[in-house]
Amino acid sequence: MKPADIEALVRPNIRALCPYSTARDEYSGPLGIFLDANESPYPTGWNRYPDPHQKALKAQVAALKGLPAECIFLGNGSDEAIDLLFRVFCTPGQDNAVAISPSYGMYAVAADINDVQMRSVPLGPDFSLPAEALLDACDGRTRLLFLCSPNNPTGNAFDPEEIAALIRRFPGIVVLDEAYADFSARGSMRARLAEFPNLVILQTFSKAWGLAALRLGMAFADPYIIALLSRVKYPYNINQAAQELVSQALAEPVDGHVATIVAERGRLSAALPAFGCVRRVYPSDANFLLVQVDDADRLYAHLLADGIIVRNRTRVPLCADCLRITVGLPSENDQVLKSFEAYEKGDIHR
Ligand code: PMP
């Protein structure tokens, strides 16, 4: 896709938007007297507005991800980037989006909020990528295609070559959500970003990095798309505490935690099929397992009574009688296995 084609996908009002600007952008000296933003002059530690461009944090993320800062958008969780993509590319009541199903629920919620029709396309056999059906679901008003790899809640990652072929053929913006890529041997497609001007990759610090409470998500894309997201976002979308605390946390690598979670995922997927109630443990490239059981509602209630909260996905398309179980600490995973054992024995309320 050519840059002119991307520009044609942008909502006319967003193309013409004059974004909010702050006077502080006009000053880059070290010790100014800041009387431009009606802040309190008294230093509580938090009396100044944060950097709306998150320059320091972005430089760190750029080094971590091996991408130029112009290719990076930081959002209040990836959920902010999902919403902004609708606001930038989809005219409410007119344009539509396409997504694999089942997948992460916020794509459809954000579509509804923005009055954009979402066309859900079921995954193929063994949760495979339904490339032809996704393309068949598009028409001249399709602007966004949502893919999630590894996918939530199925756990599988798609072949990068199949994704690449789809990006080349799709006549709009492909949003590839890689929230769980750190747990997958397939890794990320971000090194190939320059090949695809119509690709937006989403990642988050909420999963492998263990920083869900700080709300920091990332979008990687061509600088033209990143500039559009930055124009539409709230000026101070990442608060000062999040900027500082994420910056500190990035100094501590999480490879050890990720390796333990992946090993525990293997341990749980080997142990669970031994239980009579377990019909199938789906292969997972993520930090959770999708487990099909005899009666998901009953097992869910049992686990809950044991103080173990999992996600009951039985009413989600293609996931009848499935529970989605996040991989916890080794001791927590032991508790899960114990609770399954008690369930088998009929020892339901202990
Ligand atoms: N993408 C996927 C696929 C997810 O499963 C989730 C959370 N469950 C998110 C994004 C949300 O990420 P964030 O915390 O960055 O908003």
Coordinates of C-alpha atoms and ligand atoms in Angstrom, one line a residue:
M1 CA 0.0 0.0 0.0
K2 CA 1.3 3.5 -0.9
P3 CA 1.4 6.4 1.5
A4 CA -1.3 8.2 -0.5
D5 CA -3.6 5.1 0.0
I6 CA -3.1 5.3 3.8
E7 CA -3.9 9.0 3.7
A8 CA -7.2 8.3 1.9
L9 CA -8.2 6.0 4.7
V10 CA -8.1 8.7 7.3
R11 CA -11.3 10.4 8.3
P12 CA -11.5 13.8 6.6
N13 CA -12.1 15.7 9.9
I14 CA -9.0 14.0 11.4
R15 CA -6.9 14.9 8.4
A16 CA -7.9 18.5 8.8
L17 CA -7.6 18.5 12.6
C18 CA -5.6 21.3 14.3
P19 CA -4.5 19.5 17.5
Y20 CA -4.2 21.0 21.0
S21 CA -0.7 22.4 21.6
T22 CA 1.1 23.4 24.8
A23 CA 3.3 26.5 25.1
R24 CA 5.9 24.3 26.7
D25 CA 6.7 22.8 23.3
E26 CA 8.1 26.2 22.4
Y27 CA 10.8 26.2 25.2
S28 CA 13.5 23.6 25.6
G29 CA 15.9 25.3 28.1
P30 CA 16.7 23.7 31.5
L31 CA 15.4 26.0 34.2
G32 CA 12.5 28.1 32.9
I33 CA 9.9 29.9 35.0
F34 CA 6.8 28.1 34.0
L35 CA 3.8 30.4 34.0
D36 CA 2.1 29.0 30.9
A37 CA -0.2 26.2 32.2
N38 CA -1.9 27.5 35.3
E39 CA -0.2 24.9 37.5
S40 CA 0.5 25.5 41.1
P41 CA 4.1 26.8 41.6
Y42 CA 4.4 24.8 44.9
P43 CA 6.5 21.6 44.5
T44 CA 4.3 18.7 45.7
G45 CA 6.3 16.5 43.4
W46 CA 3.4 16.3 41.0
N47 CA 2.5 20.0 40.4
R48 CA 3.7 20.1 36.8
Y49 CA 1.9 18.5 33.8
P50 CA 3.7 15.5 32.4
D51 CA 5.6 15.6 29.1
P52 CA 2.8 15.1 26.5
H53 CA 5.2 13.5 24.1
Q54 CA 6.8 11.2 26.7
K55 CA 10.2 11.9 25.1
A56 CA 12.4 10.2 27.8
L57 CA 10.2 7.1 28.1
K58 CA 9.8 6.8 24.4
A59 CA 13.6 6.9 24.0
Q60 CA 13.9 4.0 26.4
V61 CA 11.1 2.0 24.7
A62 CA 12.7 2.7 21.3
A63 CA 16.0 1.2 22.5
L64 CA 14.2 -1.8 24.1
K65 CA 12.2 -2.5 20.9
G66 CA 14.8 -1.6 18.3
L67 CA 12.5 1.0 16.6
P68 CA 12.8 4.7 16.0
A69 CA 10.8 6.9 18.4
E70 CA 8.7 8.2 15.5
C71 CA 7.4 4.7 15.0
I72 CA 6.1 4.5 18.6
F73 CA 2.9 5.6 20.2
L74 CA 2.4 5.2 24.0
G75 CA -1.2 4.9 25.3
N76 CA -3.1 4.5 28.5
G77 CA -3.0 0.7 28.0
S78 CA -3.3 -0.8 24.5
D79 CA -7.0 -0.1 24.9
E80 CA -6.4 3.6 24.3
A81 CA -4.7 2.8 20.9
I82 CA -7.6 0.5 19.9
D83 CA -10.1 3.3 20.5
L84 CA -7.9 5.9 18.8
L85 CA -7.6 3.7 15.7
F86 CA -11.4 3.7 15.3
R87 CA -11.5 7.5 15.9
V88 CA -8.8 8.1 13.3
F89 CA -9.9 5.7 10.5
C90 CA -13.6 5.0 10.9
T91 CA -16.4 7.5 10.2
P92 CA -19.2 6.6 12.7
G93 CA -22.3 5.1 11.1
Q94 CA -20.5 4.6 7.8
D95 CA -17.2 2.6 7.9
N96 CA -16.8 -0.9 9.2
A97 CA -14.1 -3.1 10.7
V98 CA -13.3 -6.8 10.5
A99 CA -11.9 -9.0 13.2
I100 CA -11.2 -12.7 13.9
S101 CA -13.6 -14.4 16.3
P102 CA -13.2 -15.3 19.1
S103 CA -10.6 -12.7 20.1
Y104 CA -10.0 -9.9 22.6
G105 CA -13.4 -8.3 23.5
M106 CA -12.3 -4.7 23.4
Y107 CA -12.1 -4.6 19.5
A108 CA -15.9 -5.1 19.3
V109 CA -16.6 -2.8 22.3
A110 CA -14.5 0.0 20.9
A111 CA -16.3 -0.5 17.5
D112 CA -19.7 -0.2 19.3
I113 CA -18.7 2.9 21.2
N114 CA -17.6 4.5 18.0
D115 CA -20.8 3.4 16.1
V116 CA -18.7 1.3 13.7
Q117 CA -20.0 -2.0 12.4
M118 CA -17.8 -4.9 13.4
R119 CA -17.7 -7.9 11.1
S120 CA -16.6 -11.0 13.1
V121 CA -15.1 -13.8 11.1
P122 CA -14.8 -17.2 12.8
L123 CA -11.3 -18.8 13.1
G124 CA -10.7 -21.8 10.8
P125 CA -10.1 -25.4 11.9
D126 CA -7.8 -25.7 14.9
F127 CA -8.2 -21.9 15.4
S128 CA -6.3 -21.2 12.1
L129 CA -6.2 -17.8 10.4
P130 CA -9.3 -17.5 8.1
A131 CA -7.5 -15.3 5.6
E132 CA -9.9 -15.7 2.6
A133 CA -13.0 -15.3 4.8
L134 CA -11.6 -12.1 6.4
L135 CA -11.0 -10.6 2.9
D136 CA -14.4 -11.8 1.7
A137 CA -16.0 -9.9 4.7
C138 CA -14.5 -6.6 3.5
D139 CA -16.2 -4.0 1.3
G140 CA -15.4 -0.5 0.1
R141 CA -16.0 0.9 3.6
T142 CA -13.8 -1.5 5.6
R143 CA -11.1 0.5 7.3
L144 CA -9.6 -1.8 10.0
L145 CA -8.7 -5.5 10.3
F146 CA -8.0 -6.8 13.9
L147 CA -5.7 -9.8 14.3
C148 CA -4.4 -11.0 17.6
S149 CA -1.3 -13.3 17.7
P150 CA -1.0 -15.1 20.1
N151 CA -4.7 -14.9 20.1
N152 CA -6.8 -14.3 23.3
P153 CA -8.6 -16.6 24.3
T154 CA -7.4 -19.4 22.0
G155 CA -3.7 -19.0 22.9
N156 CA -2.3 -19.9 19.4
A157 CA 0.0 -17.7 17.4
F158 CA -0.4 -17.5 13.6
D159 CA 2.3 -18.1 11.0
P160 CA 4.0 -14.7 10.4
E161 CA 4.1 -15.5 6.6
E162 CA 0.3 -15.9 6.6
I163 CA -0.1 -12.7 8.5
A164 CA 2.3 -10.9 6.1
A165 CA 0.4 -12.2 3.0
L166 CA -2.9 -10.9 4.6
I167 CA -1.4 -7.5 5.3
R168 CA -0.3 -7.2 1.7
R169 CA -3.8 -8.0 0.4
F170 CA -5.9 -6.1 2.9
P171 CA -7.0 -2.7 1.5
G172 CA -7.0 -1.0 4.9
I173 CA -5.1 -0.8 8.2
V174 CA -4.2 -4.2 9.8
V175 CA -4.0 -4.0 13.6
L176 CA -1.9 -6.9 14.9
D177 CA -2.2 -7.2 18.7
E178 CA 0.9 -8.8 20.1
A179 CA 0.0 -8.4 23.8
Y180 CA 1.3 -12.0 24.4
A181 CA 4.2 -12.1 21.9
D182 CA 6.8 -12.3 24.8
F183 CA 5.5 -15.8 25.7
S184 CA 5.7 -17.1 22.1
A185 CA 8.7 -18.6 20.3
R186 CA 7.3 -16.9 17.2
G187 CA 8.2 -13.5 18.7
S188 CA 7.1 -10.2 17.2
M189 CA 6.7 -8.9 13.7
R190 CA 7.9 -5.4 14.6
A191 CA 11.3 -5.9 12.9
R192 CA 9.3 -6.1 9.6
L193 CA 7.3 -2.9 10.2
A194 CA 9.0 -1.0 7.4
E195 CA 7.6 -3.6 4.9
F196 CA 4.0 -2.7 5.7
P197 CA 2.9 1.0 5.7
N198 CA -0.7 -0.3 6.6
L199 CA 0.4 -2.3 9.7
V200 CA -0.1 -1.2 13.3
I201 CA 1.4 -3.5 15.9
L202 CA 0.0 -3.3 19.5
Q203 CA 2.1 -4.4 22.5
T204 CA 1.6 -3.8 26.2
F205 CA 3.6 -3.6 29.5
S206 CA 0.6 -5.3 31.2
K207 CA 1.6 -8.9 30.6
A208 CA 5.2 -10.1 30.4
W209 CA 6.4 -6.8 32.1
G210 CA 4.0 -7.2 35.0
L211 CA 2.9 -3.5 35.0
A212 CA -0.8 -3.8 34.3
A213 CA -1.7 -1.3 37.1
L214 CA 0.4 1.5 35.5
R215 CA -1.6 1.3 32.2
L216 CA 1.0 1.6 29.5
G217 CA 0.4 0.2 26.0
M218 CA 2.3 0.7 22.8
A219 CA 1.5 1.0 19.1
F220 CA 4.2 0.6 16.5
A221 CA 3.6 1.8 13.0
D222 CA 4.7 4.0 10.1
P223 CA 5.5 7.6 11.5
Y224 CA 2.5 8.9 9.5
I225 CA 0.1 6.7 11.4
I226 CA 1.8 7.4 14.8
A227 CA 1.5 11.2 14.1
L228 CA -2.2 10.8 13.6
L229 CA -2.7 8.9 16.8
S230 CA -0.6 11.5 18.7
R231 CA -2.8 14.3 17.3
V232 CA -6.0 12.7 18.4
K233 CA -5.0 11.5 21.9
Y234 CA -5.6 13.5 25.1
P235 CA -2.5 15.7 25.4
Y236 CA -1.4 14.3 28.8
N237 CA -2.6 10.7 28.3
I238 CA 0.3 9.1 30.2
N239 CA 0.5 10.5 33.7
Q240 CA 3.8 11.4 35.3
A241 CA 3.8 8.5 37.8
A242 CA 3.3 6.0 35.0
Q243 CA 6.1 7.6 32.9
E244 CA 8.5 7.5 35.9
L245 CA 7.6 4.1 37.3
V246 CA 7.6 2.3 33.9
S247 CA 10.9 4.0 33.1
Q248 CA 12.4 2.6 36.4
A249 CA 10.8 -0.9 35.8
L250 CA 12.4 -1.2 32.4
A251 CA 15.8 -1.3 34.0
E252 CA 14.9 -4.7 35.5
P253 CA 14.6 -7.3 32.8
V254 CA 11.7 -9.8 33.2
D255 CA 13.2 -12.7 31.2
G256 CA 13.4 -14.9 34.3
H257 CA 9.7 -14.4 35.0
V258 CA 8.7 -15.0 31.4
A259 CA 10.8 -18.2 31.3
T260 CA 9.2 -19.5 34.5
I261 CA 5.7 -18.7 33.2
V262 CA 6.5 -20.6 30.0
A263 CA 7.8 -23.6 32.0
E264 CA 4.8 -23.5 34.2
R265 CA 2.5 -23.4 31.2
G266 CA 4.2 -26.6 30.0
R267 CA 3.8 -28.2 33.4
L268 CA 0.1 -27.3 33.6
S269 CA -0.6 -28.4 30.0
A270 CA 1.1 -31.8 30.7
A271 CA -0.7 -32.3 34.0
L272 CA -4.3 -31.2 33.2
P273 CA -5.2 -33.9 30.6
A274 CA -4.8 -36.5 33.3
F275 CA -8.1 -35.3 34.9
G276 CA -11.2 -37.1 33.6
C277 CA -13.1 -33.8 33.3
V278 CA -10.5 -32.4 30.9
R279 CA -11.4 -33.0 27.3
R280 CA -8.6 -30.9 25.7
V281 CA -5.9 -28.5 26.6
Y282 CA -5.3 -26.3 23.6
P283 CA -1.6 -25.5 22.6
S284 CA -0.7 -22.1 23.9
D285 CA 1.9 -19.5 22.9
A286 CA 0.6 -17.1 25.6
N287 CA 0.6 -16.9 29.4
F288 CA -2.8 -18.7 29.7
L289 CA -4.3 -22.0 28.7
L290 CA -7.6 -22.6 27.1
V291 CA -9.0 -25.8 28.6
Q292 CA -12.1 -27.6 27.3
V293 CA -13.8 -29.6 30.1
D294 CA -17.0 -31.7 30.5
D295 CA -19.0 -28.9 32.1
A296 CA -17.3 -25.5 32.2
D297 CA -20.0 -23.8 34.3
R298 CA -19.8 -26.5 37.0
L299 CA -16.0 -26.6 37.2
Y300 CA -15.9 -22.8 37.1
A301 CA -18.2 -22.6 40.1
H302 CA -16.1 -25.2 41.9
L303 CA -12.8 -23.3 41.3
L304 CA -14.5 -20.1 42.4
A305 CA -15.6 -21.7 45.7
D306 CA -12.0 -22.7 46.1
G307 CA -11.0 -19.0 45.7
I308 CA -9.5 -19.6 42.2
I309 CA -10.9 -17.1 39.7
V310 CA -10.5 -18.2 36.1
R311 CA -12.3 -16.9 33.0
N312 CA -15.3 -18.9 31.9
R313 CA -15.3 -18.7 28.1
T314 CA -18.1 -21.2 27.5
R315 CA -20.4 -18.7 25.9
V316 CA -17.7 -17.4 23.5
P317 CA -17.9 -18.7 19.8
L318 CA -15.9 -21.9 19.2
C319 CA -15.1 -22.1 23.0
A320 CA -18.0 -24.2 24.3
D321 CA -17.1 -25.6 27.7
C322 CA -13.8 -23.8 27.8
L323 CA -12.1 -22.2 30.7
R324 CA -9.2 -19.8 30.2
I325 CA -6.7 -20.2 33.0
T326 CA -3.9 -17.7 33.4
V327 CA -0.5 -19.3 34.4
G328 CA 0.2 -18.1 37.9
L329 CA 3.0 -18.5 40.4
P330 CA 4.2 -22.2 40.7
S331 CA 2.4 -22.4 44.1
E332 CA -0.8 -21.0 42.6
N333 CA -0.6 -23.5 39.8
D334 CA -0.2 -26.2 42.4
Q335 CA -3.5 -25.0 44.0
V336 CA -5.2 -25.2 40.6
L337 CA -4.1 -28.8 40.2
K338 CA -5.3 -29.6 43.7
S339 CA -8.7 -28.0 43.1
F340 CA -9.1 -30.1 39.9
E341 CA -8.2 -33.2 42.0
A342 CA -10.8 -32.4 44.6
Y343 CA -13.4 -31.8 41.8
E344 CA -12.6 -35.2 40.4
K345 CA -13.2 -36.8 43.8
G346 CA -16.5 -35.0 44.1
D347 CA -15.1 -33.2 47.1
I348 CA -16.7 -29.9 45.9
H349 CA -16.9 -27.7 48.9
R350 CA -14.0 -27.8 51.2
Ligands
PMP1 N1 -4.7 -7.0 23.9 C1 -5.1 -8.3 24.3 C2 -5.0 -9.3 23.3 C3 -5.4 -8.5 25.6 O1 -5.8 -9.8 26.0 C4 -5.4 -7.5 26.6 C5 -5.8 -7.6 28.0 N2 -6.4 -8.8 28.4 C6 -5.1 -6.2 26.1 C7 -4.7 -6.0 24.8 C8 -5.1 -5.0 27.1 O2 -3.9 -4.5 27.3 P1 -3.7 -3.2 28.1 O3 -3.6 -3.6 29.5 O4 -2.4 -2.7 27.6 O5 -4.8 -2.3 27.8

